[in-house]
Amino acid sequence: MFVDRIKVFAQAGSGGRGCVSFRREKFVPKGGPDGGDGGRGGDVILRADRHVDNLSNLFYEPIIKAKAGGHGMGKKMHGKSAPPKIVKVPVGTIVWPVNGKDLISSEPIVDLTRDGYEFVLCEGGAGGKGNVHFKSSRNRAPREYTEGEEGERGHFLLELRTIADAGLVGYPNAGKSTLLRKISAARPKVAAYPFTTLHPVIGVVEFSGYRRATVADIPGLIEGAHRGLGLGHEFLRHITRCRIFLFVVDVAGSEGRNPAEDIRSLRREIDLYDPRLSERPWFIVPNKLDLEGAGENLDALRKSFPKIDIVPVSAAKGEGIEELKKKLAKWLE
Ligand SMILES: Nc1nc2c(ncn2[C@@H]2O[C@H](COP(=O)(O)OP(=O)(O)OP(=O)(O)O)[C@@H](O)[C@H]2O)c(=O)[nH]1
Ligand SMILES: [Mg+2]
């Protein structure tokens, strides 16, 4: 299961209660107060982890709670502080504050953009004070103590926006997943029917000299995606953080498609979704060069987009792949 948006309730642990206790020892009559402090409650911490690719673990556990701190004890012993509850989330997770059903602000609380980043979502409560703190010249046997503080809590919306260098954008069946399999070790499913890919998949492309780039394969788009047709724009969110876009088209025009028209309508879709996206650098990767009719369409495509870098490939046959990788490295420089 792939979950890229989920509401959770998080609650940090409360601090432990302070202790009321008096020293009792042989030959020490009226030993003074010796009740120790409560321990701190556990924090709820989100940690970005590159081995986690979606938020499905929270689907099964949408209530995140950290443990309470231990109570203070006699002999000035502190209660145990509770360990933090650490929740691993994918890199690219954005956290928004939520009030019941509604987002309360359009400002995110945090954006976990790097592997290993940690964020304290809810802070654990401080421990209460034991009666040792309440001793004074007038009160030598205080029975006062304080409760531990409550841990912070709240409702949050966690949303994943994939972070990759390049995003593959194209109609269903254009061969995006086939291409990603060829240029990286990622293994998205490939099949001859539309909407095979149901969620974003990221592949790492290795270049010479230990350089690398991440490429995101997102589900196919169709005209009207921005208003929810096909799999809708749900997944366009996952290309909003790509630096460049590769428009993958079936240049053979199978299924009666016109490649140049396809590109125009895909560009329209992303522009309607967010005009800032259509300003990003973009390139064309005509695919299925091995099929009949590809040559003619490729010429037409070049005429239609004279200023755009075009790198034709046959993902299935592995043709043009090395050239594409070279270009990709250059485009990302
Ligand atoms: N002849 C030929 N067929 C290809 C080529 N690349 C992909 N295909 C075929 O086209 C079909 C669709 O490929 P996918 O890689 O699943 O396409 P996709 O763009 O990821 O499709 P969705 O996930 O549905 O959006 C599969 O049957 C592939 O085998 C190619 O270069 N030549
Ligand atoms: Mg696919």
PDB file of N, CA, C and O and ligand atoms in Angstrom, residues 171-179 189-197 217-220 287-291 313-317, ligand 1:
ATOM      1  N   TYR A 171       1.941  10.546 -20.825  1.00  0.00           N
ATOM      2  CA  TYR A 171       0.660   9.847 -20.867  1.00  0.00           C
ATOM      3  C   TYR A 171       0.852   8.404 -20.398  1.00  0.00           C
ATOM      4  O   TYR A 171       1.977   7.886 -20.428  1.00  0.00           O
ATOM      5  N   PRO A 172      -0.224   7.762 -19.992  1.00  0.00           N
ATOM      6  CA  PRO A 172      -0.116   6.337 -19.643  1.00  0.00           C
ATOM      7  C   PRO A 172       0.436   5.562 -20.847  1.00  0.00           C
ATOM      8  O   PRO A 172       0.171   5.945 -21.993  1.00  0.00           O
ATOM      9  N   ASN A 173       1.188   4.541 -20.576  1.00  0.00           N
ATOM     10  CA  ASN A 173       1.732   3.662 -21.621  1.00  0.00           C
ATOM     11  C   ASN A 173       2.848   4.256 -22.474  1.00  0.00           C
ATOM     12  O   ASN A 173       3.278   3.634 -23.439  1.00  0.00           O
ATOM     13  N   ALA A 174       3.302   5.472 -22.136  1.00  0.00           N
ATOM     14  CA  ALA A 174       4.360   6.086 -22.940  1.00  0.00           C
ATOM     15  C   ALA A 174       5.678   5.340 -22.761  1.00  0.00           C
ATOM     16  O   ALA A 174       6.572   5.431 -23.599  1.00  0.00           O
ATOM     17  N   GLY A 175       5.789   4.621 -21.654  1.00  0.00           N
ATOM     18  CA  GLY A 175       7.015   3.856 -21.412  1.00  0.00           C
ATOM     19  C   GLY A 175       7.901   4.467 -20.340  1.00  0.00           C
ATOM     20  O   GLY A 175       9.104   4.197 -20.293  1.00  0.00           O
ATOM     21  N   LYS A 176       7.313   5.257 -19.459  1.00  0.00           N
ATOM     22  CA  LYS A 176       8.087   5.909 -18.400  1.00  0.00           C
ATOM     23  C   LYS A 176       8.743   4.887 -17.474  1.00  0.00           C
ATOM     24  O   LYS A 176       9.918   4.989 -17.140  1.00  0.00           O
ATOM     25  N   SER A 177       7.958   3.901 -17.075  1.00  0.00           N
ATOM     26  CA  SER A 177       8.496   2.904 -16.140  1.00  0.00           C
ATOM     27  C   SER A 177       9.552   2.039 -16.810  1.00  0.00           C
ATOM     28  O   SER A 177      10.572   1.692 -16.208  1.00  0.00           O
ATOM     29  N   THR A 178       9.322   1.695 -18.072  1.00  0.00           N
ATOM     30  CA  THR A 178      10.309   0.912 -18.819  1.00  0.00           C
ATOM     31  C   THR A 178      11.622   1.684 -18.853  1.00  0.00           C
ATOM     32  O   THR A 178      12.708   1.129 -18.648  1.00  0.00           O
ATOM     33  N   LEU A 179      11.515   2.989 -19.074  1.00  0.00           N
ATOM     34  CA  LEU A 179      12.695   3.843 -19.149  1.00  0.00           C
ATOM     35  C   LEU A 179      13.414   3.905 -17.802  1.00  0.00           C
ATOM     36  O   LEU A 179      14.645   3.770 -17.732  1.00  0.00           O
ATOM     37  N   LYS A 189       6.586  -1.465 -12.028  1.00  0.00           N
ATOM     38  CA  LYS A 189       5.886  -2.434 -12.870  1.00  0.00           C
ATOM     39  C   LYS A 189       5.666  -1.861 -14.275  1.00  0.00           C
ATOM     40  O   LYS A 189       5.363  -0.682 -14.433  1.00  0.00           O
ATOM     41  N   VAL A 190       5.815  -2.730 -15.256  1.00  0.00           N
ATOM     42  CA  VAL A 190       5.597  -2.333 -16.649  1.00  0.00           C
ATOM     43  C   VAL A 190       4.519  -3.230 -17.221  1.00  0.00           C
ATOM     44  O   VAL A 190       4.546  -4.447 -17.032  1.00  0.00           O
ATOM     45  N   ALA A 191       3.531  -2.672 -17.926  1.00  0.00           N
ATOM     46  CA  ALA A 191       2.536  -3.501 -18.598  1.00  0.00           C
ATOM     47  C   ALA A 191       1.889  -2.720 -19.712  1.00  0.00           C
ATOM     48  O   ALA A 191       1.968  -1.491 -19.755  1.00  0.00           O
ATOM     49  N   ALA A 192       1.247  -3.460 -20.601  1.00  0.00           N
ATOM     50  CA  ALA A 192       0.694  -2.847 -21.803  1.00  0.00           C
ATOM     51  C   ALA A 192      -0.678  -2.237 -21.589  1.00  0.00           C
ATOM     52  O   ALA A 192      -1.444  -2.108 -22.517  1.00  0.00           O
ATOM     53  N   TYR A 193      -1.013  -1.878 -20.392  1.00  0.00           N
ATOM     54  CA  TYR A 193      -2.287  -1.188 -20.191  1.00  0.00           C
ATOM     55  C   TYR A 193      -2.030   0.129 -19.450  1.00  0.00           C
ATOM     56  O   TYR A 193      -1.037   0.261 -18.745  1.00  0.00           O
ATOM     57  N   PRO A 194      -2.932   1.108 -19.640  1.00  0.00           N
ATOM     58  CA  PRO A 194      -2.705   2.396 -18.999  1.00  0.00           C
ATOM     59  C   PRO A 194      -2.839   2.327 -17.479  1.00  0.00           C
ATOM     60  O   PRO A 194      -3.492   1.429 -16.950  1.00  0.00           O
ATOM     61  N   PHE A 195      -2.224   3.264 -16.821  1.00  0.00           N
ATOM     62  CA  PHE A 195      -2.241   3.364 -15.348  1.00  0.00           C
ATOM     63  C   PHE A 195      -1.686   2.111 -14.670  1.00  0.00           C
ATOM     64  O   PHE A 195      -2.263   1.596 -13.724  1.00  0.00           O
ATOM     65  N   THR A 196      -0.583   1.636 -15.198  1.00  0.00           N
ATOM     66  CA  THR A 196       0.103   0.518 -14.552  1.00  0.00           C
ATOM     67  C   THR A 196       0.767   1.021 -13.278  1.00  0.00           C
ATOM     68  O   THR A 196       0.700   0.387 -12.232  1.00  0.00           O
ATOM     69  N   THR A 197       1.403   2.170 -13.393  1.00  0.00           N
ATOM     70  CA  THR A 197       2.076   2.739 -12.226  1.00  0.00           C
ATOM     71  C   THR A 197       1.040   3.485 -11.405  1.00  0.00           C
ATOM     72  O   THR A 197       0.363   4.372 -11.914  1.00  0.00           O
ATOM     73  N   ASP A 217       9.404   8.482 -11.332  1.00  0.00           N
ATOM     74  CA  ASP A 217       8.405   8.014 -12.300  1.00  0.00           C
ATOM     75  C   ASP A 217       7.059   8.213 -11.618  1.00  0.00           C
ATOM     76  O   ASP A 217       6.828   7.674 -10.547  1.00  0.00           O
ATOM     77  N   ILE A 218       6.210   9.036 -12.212  1.00  0.00           N
ATOM     78  CA  ILE A 218       4.905   9.216 -11.573  1.00  0.00           C
ATOM     79  C   ILE A 218       3.827   8.614 -12.475  1.00  0.00           C
ATOM     80  O   ILE A 218       4.037   8.398 -13.654  1.00  0.00           O
ATOM     81  N   PRO A 219       2.656   8.312 -11.915  1.00  0.00           N
ATOM     82  CA  PRO A 219       1.598   7.714 -12.724  1.00  0.00           C
ATOM     83  C   PRO A 219       1.266   8.588 -13.935  1.00  0.00           C
ATOM     84  O   PRO A 219       1.420   9.807 -13.884  1.00  0.00           O
ATOM     85  N   GLY A 220       0.836   7.933 -15.009  1.00  0.00           N
ATOM     86  CA  GLY A 220       0.543   8.640 -16.249  1.00  0.00           C
ATOM     87  C   GLY A 220      -0.519   9.713 -16.065  1.00  0.00           C
ATOM     88  O   GLY A 220      -1.439   9.587 -15.284  1.00  0.00           O
ATOM     89  N   ASN A 287       9.931   8.135 -27.017  1.00  0.00           N
ATOM     90  CA  ASN A 287      10.224   6.717 -26.758  1.00  0.00           C
ATOM     91  C   ASN A 287       9.566   5.835 -27.829  1.00  0.00           C
ATOM     92  O   ASN A 287       8.756   6.298 -28.613  1.00  0.00           O
ATOM     93  N   LYS A 288       9.927   4.579 -27.846  1.00  0.00           N
ATOM     94  CA  LYS A 288       9.414   3.576 -28.790  1.00  0.00           C
ATOM     95  C   LYS A 288       9.883   3.863 -30.221  1.00  0.00           C
ATOM     96  O   LYS A 288       9.146   3.709 -31.185  1.00  0.00           O
ATOM     97  N   LEU A 289      11.141   4.278 -30.296  1.00  0.00           N
ATOM     98  CA  LEU A 289      11.771   4.586 -31.570  1.00  0.00           C
ATOM     99  C   LEU A 289      11.807   3.360 -32.487  1.00  0.00           C
ATOM    100  O   LEU A 289      11.925   3.483 -33.699  1.00  0.00           O
ATOM    101  N   ASP A 290      11.724   2.179 -31.868  1.00  0.00           N
ATOM    102  CA  ASP A 290      11.802   0.940 -32.658  1.00  0.00           C
ATOM    103  C   ASP A 290      10.518   0.662 -33.429  1.00  0.00           C
ATOM    104  O   ASP A 290      10.506  -0.165 -34.335  1.00  0.00           O
ATOM    105  N   LEU A 291       9.438   1.358 -33.107  1.00  0.00           N
ATOM    106  CA  LEU A 291       8.170   1.048 -33.777  1.00  0.00           C
ATOM    107  C   LEU A 291       8.003   1.836 -35.081  1.00  0.00           C
ATOM    108  O   LEU A 291       8.608   2.892 -35.278  1.00  0.00           O
ATOM    109  N   VAL A 313      14.730   7.663 -27.700  1.00  0.00           N
ATOM    110  CA  VAL A 313      15.197   6.368 -27.178  1.00  0.00           C
ATOM    111  C   VAL A 313      14.214   5.253 -27.552  1.00  0.00           C
ATOM    112  O   VAL A 313      13.089   5.511 -27.972  1.00  0.00           O
ATOM    113  N   SER A 314      14.709   4.039 -27.394  1.00  0.00           N
ATOM    114  CA  SER A 314      13.794   2.917 -27.343  1.00  0.00           C
ATOM    115  C   SER A 314      14.092   2.254 -26.004  1.00  0.00           C
ATOM    116  O   SER A 314      15.089   1.555 -25.850  1.00  0.00           O
ATOM    117  N   ALA A 315      13.239   2.543 -25.048  1.00  0.00           N
ATOM    118  CA  ALA A 315      13.492   2.041 -23.693  1.00  0.00           C
ATOM    119  C   ALA A 315      13.486   0.521 -23.697  1.00  0.00           C
ATOM    120  O   ALA A 315      14.300  -0.124 -23.032  1.00  0.00           O
ATOM    121  N   ALA A 316      12.587  -0.065 -24.476  1.00  0.00           N
ATOM    122  CA  ALA A 316      12.473  -1.521 -24.502  1.00  0.00           C
ATOM    123  C   ALA A 316      13.725  -2.164 -25.081  1.00  0.00           C
ATOM    124  O   ALA A 316      14.216  -3.169 -24.574  1.00  0.00           O
ATOM    125  N   LYS A 317      14.280  -1.557 -26.139  1.00  0.00           N
ATOM    126  CA  LYS A 317      15.447  -2.134 -26.799  1.00  0.00           C
ATOM    127  C   LYS A 317      16.762  -1.627 -26.219  1.00  0.00           C
ATOM    128  O   LYS A 317      17.840  -2.080 -26.599  1.00  0.00           O
TER     129      LYS A 317
HETATM  130  N1  LIG B   1       7.976  -1.284 -28.733  1.00  0.00           N
HETATM  131  C1  LIG B   1       8.248  -0.653 -27.593  1.00  0.00           C
HETATM  132  N2  LIG B   1       7.434  -0.830 -26.551  1.00  0.00           N
HETATM  133  C2  LIG B   1       7.722  -0.188 -25.411  1.00  0.00           C
HETATM  134  C3  LIG B   1       8.866   0.646 -25.280  1.00  0.00           C
HETATM  135  N3  LIG B   1       8.899   1.154 -24.038  1.00  0.00           N
HETATM  136  C4  LIG B   1       7.820   0.647 -23.400  1.00  0.00           C
HETATM  137  N4  LIG B   1       7.116  -0.152 -24.221  1.00  0.00           N
HETATM  138  C5  LIG B   1       5.879  -0.888 -23.889  1.00  0.00           C
HETATM  139  O1  LIG B   1       4.841   0.034 -23.618  1.00  0.00           O
HETATM  140  C6  LIG B   1       3.971  -0.449 -22.589  1.00  0.00           C
HETATM  141  C7  LIG B   1       3.839   0.539 -21.475  1.00  0.00           C
HETATM  142  O2  LIG B   1       5.079   0.700 -20.806  1.00  0.00           O
HETATM  143  P1  LIG B   1       5.204   1.258 -19.335  1.00  0.00           P
HETATM  144  O3  LIG B   1       6.654   1.461 -19.075  1.00  0.00           O
HETATM  145  O4  LIG B   1       4.411   0.456 -18.393  1.00  0.00           O
HETATM  146  O5  LIG B   1       4.498   2.675 -19.552  1.00  0.00           O
HETATM  147  P2  LIG B   1       4.219   3.825 -18.487  1.00  0.00           P
HETATM  148  O6  LIG B   1       4.428   5.118 -19.176  1.00  0.00           O
HETATM  149  O7  LIG B   1       5.000   3.602 -17.268  1.00  0.00           O
HETATM  150  O8  LIG B   1       2.667   3.615 -18.242  1.00  0.00           O
HETATM  151  P3  LIG B   1       1.760   3.962 -16.944  1.00  0.00           P
HETATM  152  O9  LIG B   1       2.474   3.463 -15.751  1.00  0.00           O
HETATM  153  O10 LIG B   1       0.490   3.252 -17.196  1.00  0.00           O
HETATM  154  O11 LIG B   1       1.599   5.446 -16.951  1.00  0.00           O
HETATM  155  C8  LIG B   1       4.574  -1.779 -22.142  1.00  0.00           C
HETATM  156  O12 LIG B   1       3.908  -2.816 -22.803  1.00  0.00           O
HETATM  157  C9  LIG B   1       6.016  -1.685 -22.594  1.00  0.00           C
HETATM  158  O13 LIG B   1       6.585  -2.945 -22.858  1.00  0.00           O
HETATM  159  C10 LIG B   1       9.721   0.788 -26.433  1.00  0.00           C
HETATM  160  O14 LIG B   1      10.740   1.469 -26.427  1.00  0.00           O
HETATM  161  N5  LIG B   1       9.357   0.112 -27.560  1.00  0.00           N
END
